Amino acid sequence: MWKKQPFNARREPRNENDATPERPRFTSYGRAPRFSEESLRSSKNFDARPKPSQVSVAIGDEESAPQTAVGGIREVTELLTNSPMKVHRVLFRHNSGNPKLYTLQKIAKKNRIHVQQVEARILDSYAVPNQGVVALCNEKELLQWNSVKDEFFQAKEKDERKLIVIATNIEDPRNLGACIRSSLGLGADILLMPSKGMCGLTPTVARASTGAIDKLRICRPDNLEATIGELKLAGYQILGLDADTDVSLVDYSFGKQIVLAVGGEDAGLPPFIRKQCTDVLRIPMKAEAQSYNASVALSLGLYEIARKVL
């Protein structure tokens, strides 16, 4: 089993004496560490237009997807007020004792934005000065589900084909970028992401998508579990991709309205999605291969749908 490691540590392989069997997953291995000790990178501008001194790019090597960060109470407040769907995550200084930060945290949670309490040195690694708060931002502003949901809920009634992709627990930005590229190329109408548990739309995600990030609609519902339940009630097939199933992707009968979900590098398909699935599908694979990369698994699933349905 993989062991939880402290901040900025690489994962170690299983002990050869560990007899616990591993469950195959659609997995990506050899991922670079998310952070390193490099210097801060060049600044970027945002709609909320914080002061240049408050904006930096999070430290990291070229392979680990540095993320644009905005530091400062006023600057983060403007982001959360004017462009909340631009914000991927907000970091707060642990035990700061500042009531303004407590108020700001409530604003972030109201907007369903994931918040974390971290040490001051971690905040400083992203943006200096920061006044105890740093917002990590996506490369594009995500859509609100309420602004597009009617189109998808009415698909059954209008007899329209709709294909929704859900990507969860994906931590490798190159993996997520490849998922976005395949989703666009193979006919997905929209990609849904959870509010936490995976990387944001970082510069590396954008590069890996080769421009698809700007063309595919990407949405972060307030409650992904509830959204899946509503889509199921609206007549969608809820399909998951996972190795731990006996139902094969080959010869599966697809409907006109489909939700296709893929899990991440370690956790696989989340239980809250699996329990709502019409079926969980397995992609044919020799035992020696053990697992597929998440973006490869998604591409194979989307291709099979496109071949039979679209």
CSV table of C-alpha atoms in Angstrom, one decimal:
chain,number,residue,atom,x,y,z
A,1,MET,CA,0.0,0.0,0.0
A,2,TRP,CA,1.1,3.5,-0.6
A,3,LYS,CA,1.9,5.4,2.6
A,4,LYS,CA,1.0,8.9,3.4
A,5,GLN,CA,4.1,11.1,3.3
A,6,PRO,CA,4.9,14.5,4.8
A,7,PHE,CA,4.7,17.7,2.8
A,8,ASN,CA,7.2,17.8,-0.2
A,9,ALA,CA,8.1,14.1,0.0
A,10,ARG,CA,8.1,11.5,-2.7
A,11,ARG,CA,6.1,8.3,-2.3
A,12,GLU,CA,8.0,5.1,-1.6
A,13,PRO,CA,7.1,1.8,-3.2
A,14,ARG,CA,5.5,-1.0,-1.3
A,15,ASN,CA,7.8,-3.2,0.9
A,16,GLU,CA,8.5,-6.4,-1.0
A,17,ASN,CA,7.5,-8.3,2.1
A,18,ASP,CA,4.0,-6.7,2.2
A,19,ALA,CA,1.6,-9.5,1.1
A,20,THR,CA,-1.4,-7.2,0.9
A,21,PRO,CA,-2.7,-7.5,-2.7
A,22,GLU,CA,-3.0,-4.3,-4.6
A,23,ARG,CA,-6.2,-3.5,-6.5
A,24,PRO,CA,-5.6,-2.5,-10.1
A,25,ARG,CA,-6.5,1.1,-10.9
A,26,PHE,CA,-6.4,3.5,-13.8
A,27,THR,CA,-3.2,4.9,-12.5
A,28,SER,CA,-0.4,7.3,-13.4
A,29,TYR,CA,3.0,6.6,-11.9
A,30,GLY,CA,6.3,8.4,-11.6
A,31,ARG,CA,4.6,11.8,-11.0
A,32,ALA,CA,7.0,14.6,-10.1
A,33,PRO,CA,6.8,16.2,-6.6
A,34,ARG,CA,4.4,19.1,-6.6
A,35,PHE,CA,6.7,21.5,-4.8
A,36,SER,CA,10.5,22.2,-4.8
A,37,GLU,CA,12.8,24.8,-3.5
A,38,GLU,CA,13.1,27.0,-6.6
A,39,SER,CA,12.5,30.7,-6.6
A,40,LEU,CA,9.1,32.4,-7.2
A,41,ARG,CA,8.2,32.8,-10.8
A,42,SER,CA,6.9,35.7,-12.9
A,43,SER,CA,3.5,37.4,-12.0
A,44,LYS,CA,0.2,37.2,-13.9
A,45,ASN,CA,-2.9,39.4,-14.0
A,46,PHE,CA,-6.4,38.6,-13.0
A,47,ASP,CA,-9.8,40.1,-13.4
A,48,ALA,CA,-9.8,41.2,-9.7
A,49,ARG,CA,-6.6,43.1,-10.5
A,50,PRO,CA,-4.6,42.7,-7.3
A,51,LYS,CA,-1.4,44.6,-6.8
A,52,PRO,CA,1.5,43.2,-8.7
A,53,SER,CA,3.4,42.8,-5.5
A,54,GLN,CA,0.8,40.5,-4.2
A,55,VAL,CA,0.8,38.1,-7.2
A,56,SER,CA,3.3,35.4,-7.9
A,57,VAL,CA,3.5,31.9,-9.3
A,58,ALA,CA,3.8,29.1,-6.8
A,59,ILE,CA,7.2,27.5,-6.6
A,60,GLY,CA,7.7,24.2,-8.4
A,61,ASP,CA,9.8,22.6,-11.1
A,62,GLU,CA,8.8,22.6,-14.7
A,63,GLU,CA,7.1,19.2,-14.4
A,64,SER,CA,5.1,19.9,-11.2
A,65,ALA,CA,2.6,22.5,-12.4
A,66,PRO,CA,3.3,25.7,-10.6
A,67,GLN,CA,0.1,27.5,-9.9
A,68,THR,CA,-0.6,31.3,-10.0
A,69,ALA,CA,-1.1,32.6,-6.5
A,70,VAL,CA,-2.7,35.8,-5.1
A,71,GLY,CA,-1.8,36.9,-1.6
A,72,GLY,CA,-3.3,39.5,0.7
A,73,ILE,CA,-6.7,39.9,2.4
A,74,ARG,CA,-8.0,42.7,0.1
A,75,GLU,CA,-6.8,40.9,-3.0
A,76,VAL,CA,-8.2,37.5,-2.1
A,77,THR,CA,-11.5,39.2,-1.0
A,78,GLU,CA,-11.8,40.8,-4.5
A,79,LEU,CA,-11.2,37.5,-6.2
A,80,LEU,CA,-13.8,35.6,-4.1
A,81,THR,CA,-16.3,38.4,-4.6
A,82,ASN,CA,-15.8,39.1,-8.3
A,83,SER,CA,-14.4,35.8,-9.8
A,84,PRO,CA,-15.0,32.9,-7.3
A,85,MET,CA,-14.9,30.3,-10.1
A,86,LYS,CA,-11.4,31.4,-10.9
A,87,VAL,CA,-10.2,30.2,-7.5
A,88,HIS,CA,-9.2,26.6,-7.0
A,89,ARG,CA,-8.2,26.7,-3.4
A,90,VAL,CA,-7.5,29.2,-0.5
A,91,LEU,CA,-4.7,28.7,2.0
A,92,PHE,CA,-4.9,30.3,5.4
A,93,ARG,CA,-2.2,30.7,8.0
A,94,HIS,CA,-2.8,28.2,10.8
A,95,ASN,CA,-3.9,29.8,14.2
A,96,SER,CA,-3.5,33.3,12.8
A,97,GLY,CA,-6.0,34.8,15.3
A,98,ASN,CA,-7.0,37.4,12.7
A,99,PRO,CA,-10.8,37.8,12.6
A,100,LYS,CA,-10.6,39.1,9.0
A,101,LEU,CA,-9.2,35.8,7.9
A,102,TYR,CA,-12.0,34.0,9.6
A,103,THR,CA,-14.5,36.1,7.7
A,104,LEU,CA,-12.7,35.5,4.5
A,105,GLN,CA,-12.7,31.7,5.1
A,106,LYS,CA,-16.5,31.9,5.5
A,107,ILE,CA,-16.8,33.6,2.1
A,108,ALA,CA,-14.7,30.9,0.5
A,109,LYS,CA,-16.8,28.1,2.0
A,110,LYS,CA,-20.0,29.9,0.9
A,111,ASN,CA,-18.6,29.7,-2.7
A,112,ARG,CA,-17.8,26.0,-2.3
A,113,ILE,CA,-14.1,26.7,-2.5
A,114,HIS,CA,-11.8,24.3,-0.7
A,115,VAL,CA,-9.8,25.9,2.1
A,116,GLN,CA,-6.7,24.7,4.0
A,117,GLN,CA,-4.9,25.7,7.2
A,118,VAL,CA,-1.1,25.7,6.6
A,119,GLU,CA,2.1,27.0,8.2
A,120,ALA,CA,3.3,30.5,7.4
A,121,ARG,CA,6.3,29.2,5.5
A,122,ILE,CA,4.1,27.4,3.0
A,123,LEU,CA,2.1,30.6,2.4
A,124,ASP,CA,5.4,32.5,1.9
A,125,SER,CA,6.5,29.9,-0.7
A,126,TYR,CA,3.6,31.0,-2.8
A,127,ALA,CA,3.3,34.8,-2.4
A,128,VAL,CA,5.1,37.5,-0.3
A,129,PRO,CA,3.6,39.5,1.3
A,130,ASN,CA,0.4,37.5,1.9
A,131,GLN,CA,-1.2,38.7,5.3
A,132,GLY,CA,-2.0,35.1,6.1
A,133,VAL,CA,-4.0,34.1,3.1
A,134,VAL,CA,-3.2,33.0,-0.5
A,135,ALA,CA,-5.6,32.0,-3.2
A,136,LEU,CA,-4.5,29.4,-5.8
A,137,CYS,CA,-6.1,30.2,-9.1
A,138,ASN,CA,-7.2,28.3,-12.2
A,139,GLU,CA,-5.9,29.2,-15.7
A,140,LYS,CA,-9.5,29.9,-16.7
A,141,GLU,CA,-12.7,30.7,-14.8
A,142,LEU,CA,-14.9,27.6,-14.4
A,143,LEU,CA,-18.6,27.6,-15.3
A,144,GLN,CA,-21.3,27.5,-12.7
A,145,TRP,CA,-23.5,24.4,-13.0
A,146,ASN,CA,-26.7,26.5,-12.6
A,147,SER,CA,-25.8,28.5,-15.7
A,148,VAL,CA,-25.8,25.4,-18.0
A,149,LYS,CA,-27.8,22.6,-16.2
A,150,ASP,CA,-31.1,23.2,-18.1
A,151,GLU,CA,-29.4,22.3,-21.4
A,152,PHE,CA,-28.5,18.9,-19.9
A,153,PHE,CA,-31.6,18.2,-17.9
A,154,GLN,CA,-33.8,18.7,-21.0
A,155,ALA,CA,-31.8,16.4,-23.2
A,156,LYS,CA,-34.0,13.4,-22.6
A,157,GLU,CA,-37.1,15.3,-23.3
A,158,LYS,CA,-35.7,16.7,-26.5
A,159,ASP,CA,-34.1,13.4,-27.5
A,160,GLU,CA,-30.7,15.0,-27.8
A,161,ARG,CA,-27.4,13.2,-27.4
A,162,LYS,CA,-25.3,14.5,-24.5
A,163,LEU,CA,-22.0,13.3,-23.1
A,164,ILE,CA,-20.7,14.5,-19.8
A,165,VAL,CA,-17.3,13.7,-18.5
A,166,ILE,CA,-16.5,13.7,-14.8
A,167,ALA,CA,-12.8,13.7,-13.7
A,168,THR,CA,-12.1,13.1,-10.0
A,169,ASN,CA,-9.1,12.7,-7.7
A,170,ILE,CA,-6.6,13.5,-10.5
A,171,GLU,CA,-3.5,15.0,-9.0
A,172,ASP,CA,-1.1,14.9,-12.0
A,173,PRO,CA,-1.7,18.0,-14.1
A,174,ARG,CA,-0.4,16.4,-17.3
A,175,ASN,CA,-3.0,13.6,-16.7
A,176,LEU,CA,-5.8,16.2,-16.3
A,177,GLY,CA,-4.6,18.1,-19.4
A,178,ALA,CA,-4.7,14.9,-21.4
A,179,CYS,CA,-8.3,14.2,-20.1
A,180,ILE,CA,-9.4,17.6,-21.2
A,181,ARG,CA,-7.8,17.1,-24.7
A,182,SER,CA,-9.5,13.7,-25.2
A,183,SER,CA,-12.8,15.0,-23.9
A,184,LEU,CA,-12.8,17.7,-26.5
A,185,GLY,CA,-11.6,15.5,-29.3
A,186,LEU,CA,-14.0,12.7,-28.7
A,187,GLY,CA,-17.2,14.7,-28.4
A,188,ALA,CA,-17.8,15.5,-24.7
A,189,ASP,CA,-20.2,18.4,-24.2
A,190,ILE,CA,-18.8,19.4,-20.8
A,191,LEU,CA,-16.3,18.2,-18.1
A,192,LEU,CA,-17.3,18.4,-14.4
A,193,MET,CA,-14.7,18.6,-11.6
A,194,PRO,CA,-15.1,18.4,-7.8
A,195,SER,CA,-14.3,21.4,-5.6
A,196,LYS,CA,-11.5,19.5,-3.9
A,197,GLY,CA,-9.4,16.4,-4.1
A,198,MET,CA,-7.5,17.1,-7.3
A,199,CYS,CA,-5.2,19.6,-9.0
A,200,GLY,CA,-6.6,22.8,-10.4
A,201,LEU,CA,-6.3,24.1,-14.0
A,202,THR,CA,-2.7,25.0,-13.7
A,203,PRO,CA,-0.3,26.2,-16.5
A,204,THR,CA,0.9,22.6,-17.0
A,205,VAL,CA,-2.7,21.4,-17.4
A,206,ALA,CA,-3.2,24.1,-20.1
A,207,ARG,CA,0.0,23.0,-21.9
A,208,ALA,CA,-0.9,19.3,-21.7
A,209,SER,CA,-4.3,20.1,-23.2
A,210,THR,CA,-2.7,21.8,-26.2
A,211,GLY,CA,-5.4,24.5,-26.3
A,212,ALA,CA,-8.4,22.2,-25.5
A,213,ILE,CA,-8.8,23.9,-22.1
A,214,ASP,CA,-10.0,27.1,-23.9
A,215,LYS,CA,-12.5,25.2,-26.1
A,216,LEU,CA,-14.1,22.7,-23.7
A,217,ARG,CA,-16.6,23.8,-21.2
A,218,ILE,CA,-15.4,23.0,-17.7
A,219,CYS,CA,-17.7,23.3,-14.7
A,220,ARG,CA,-17.4,22.9,-10.9
A,221,PRO,CA,-20.8,22.1,-9.4
A,222,ASP,CA,-21.5,23.2,-5.8
A,223,ASN,CA,-22.3,19.6,-4.9
A,224,LEU,CA,-21.0,17.0,-7.5
A,225,GLU,CA,-22.7,14.1,-5.7
A,226,ALA,CA,-26.1,15.8,-5.8
A,227,THR,CA,-25.5,16.8,-9.5
A,228,ILE,CA,-24.9,13.2,-10.5
A,229,GLY,CA,-28.0,12.1,-8.7
A,230,GLU,CA,-30.1,14.7,-10.6
A,231,LEU,CA,-28.6,13.7,-13.9
A,232,LYS,CA,-29.5,10.1,-13.1
A,233,LEU,CA,-33.1,11.1,-12.4
A,234,ALA,CA,-33.1,13.0,-15.7
A,235,GLY,CA,-32.4,9.8,-17.6
A,236,TYR,CA,-28.6,9.7,-17.9
A,237,GLN,CA,-26.6,6.5,-17.8
A,238,ILE,CA,-24.0,7.0,-15.1
A,239,LEU,CA,-20.9,5.0,-16.1
A,240,GLY,CA,-17.7,4.7,-14.2
A,241,LEU,CA,-14.3,3.4,-15.5
A,242,ASP,CA,-12.5,1.1,-13.0
A,243,ALA,CA,-10.6,-2.2,-13.1
A,244,ASP,CA,-12.6,-3.6,-10.1
A,245,THR,CA,-15.7,-4.8,-12.0
A,246,ASP,CA,-16.8,-7.7,-14.2
A,247,VAL,CA,-18.7,-5.5,-16.7
A,248,SER,CA,-16.7,-5.0,-19.9
A,249,LEU,CA,-16.6,-1.9,-21.9
A,250,VAL,CA,-16.6,-4.1,-25.0
A,251,ASP,CA,-20.1,-4.6,-26.5
A,252,TYR,CA,-21.7,-2.4,-23.8
A,253,SER,CA,-25.0,-0.8,-24.9
A,254,PHE,CA,-24.8,3.0,-24.5
A,255,GLY,CA,-27.8,5.3,-24.4
A,256,LYS,CA,-28.1,8.8,-25.8
A,257,GLN,CA,-27.5,10.6,-22.5
A,258,ILE,CA,-24.3,9.5,-20.8
A,259,VAL,CA,-22.1,10.5,-17.9
A,260,LEU,CA,-18.7,9.0,-18.0
A,261,ALA,CA,-16.6,9.2,-14.8
A,262,VAL,CA,-12.9,8.4,-14.3
A,263,GLY,CA,-10.9,8.4,-11.1
A,264,GLY,CA,-7.4,9.5,-10.2
A,265,GLU,CA,-3.9,8.1,-9.7
A,266,ASP,CA,-4.3,6.6,-6.3
A,267,ALA,CA,-7.9,6.7,-5.1
A,268,GLY,CA,-9.6,5.5,-8.3
A,269,LEU,CA,-13.3,6.0,-8.7
A,270,PRO,CA,-14.7,7.7,-5.6
A,271,PRO,CA,-17.4,5.7,-3.6
A,272,PHE,CA,-19.9,8.5,-3.9
A,273,ILE,CA,-19.8,8.1,-7.7
A,274,ARG,CA,-19.5,4.4,-7.8
A,275,LYS,CA,-22.7,3.9,-5.7
A,276,GLN,CA,-24.7,6.0,-8.2
A,277,CYS,CA,-23.3,4.3,-11.3
A,278,THR,CA,-25.7,2.5,-13.7
A,279,ASP,CA,-22.7,0.3,-14.4
A,280,VAL,CA,-18.9,0.4,-13.7
A,281,LEU,CA,-17.0,-0.7,-16.8
A,282,ARG,CA,-13.7,-2.5,-17.1
A,283,ILE,CA,-11.4,-1.9,-20.1
A,284,PRO,CA,-9.8,-5.2,-21.4
A,285,MET,CA,-6.2,-5.4,-20.1
A,286,LYS,CA,-3.6,-8.1,-19.7
A,287,ALA,CA,-2.8,-8.8,-16.0
A,288,GLU,CA,0.9,-7.9,-16.5
A,289,ALA,CA,0.0,-4.3,-17.3
A,290,GLN,CA,-1.8,-3.9,-13.9
A,291,SER,CA,-3.4,-0.6,-14.7
A,292,TYR,CA,-4.2,2.2,-17.3
A,293,ASN,CA,-3.3,5.9,-16.9
A,294,ALA,CA,-6.5,7.8,-16.1
A,295,SER,CA,-6.4,9.8,-19.3
A,296,VAL,CA,-5.7,6.7,-21.4
A,297,ALA,CA,-8.7,4.9,-19.7
A,298,LEU,CA,-10.9,7.9,-20.4
A,299,SER,CA,-9.8,8.1,-24.0
A,300,LEU,CA,-10.6,4.4,-24.5
A,301,GLY,CA,-14.0,4.8,-22.9
A,302,LEU,CA,-14.8,8.0,-24.9
A,303,TYR,CA,-13.7,6.3,-28.2
A,304,GLU,CA,-16.0,3.4,-27.6
A,305,ILE,CA,-18.9,5.7,-27.0
A,306,ALA,CA,-18.0,7.8,-30.1
A,307,ARG,CA,-17.7,4.7,-32.2
A,308,LYS,CA,-21.1,3.4,-31.2
A,309,VAL,CA,-23.2,6.4,-30.4
A,310,LEU,CA,-21.9,9.7,-31.7
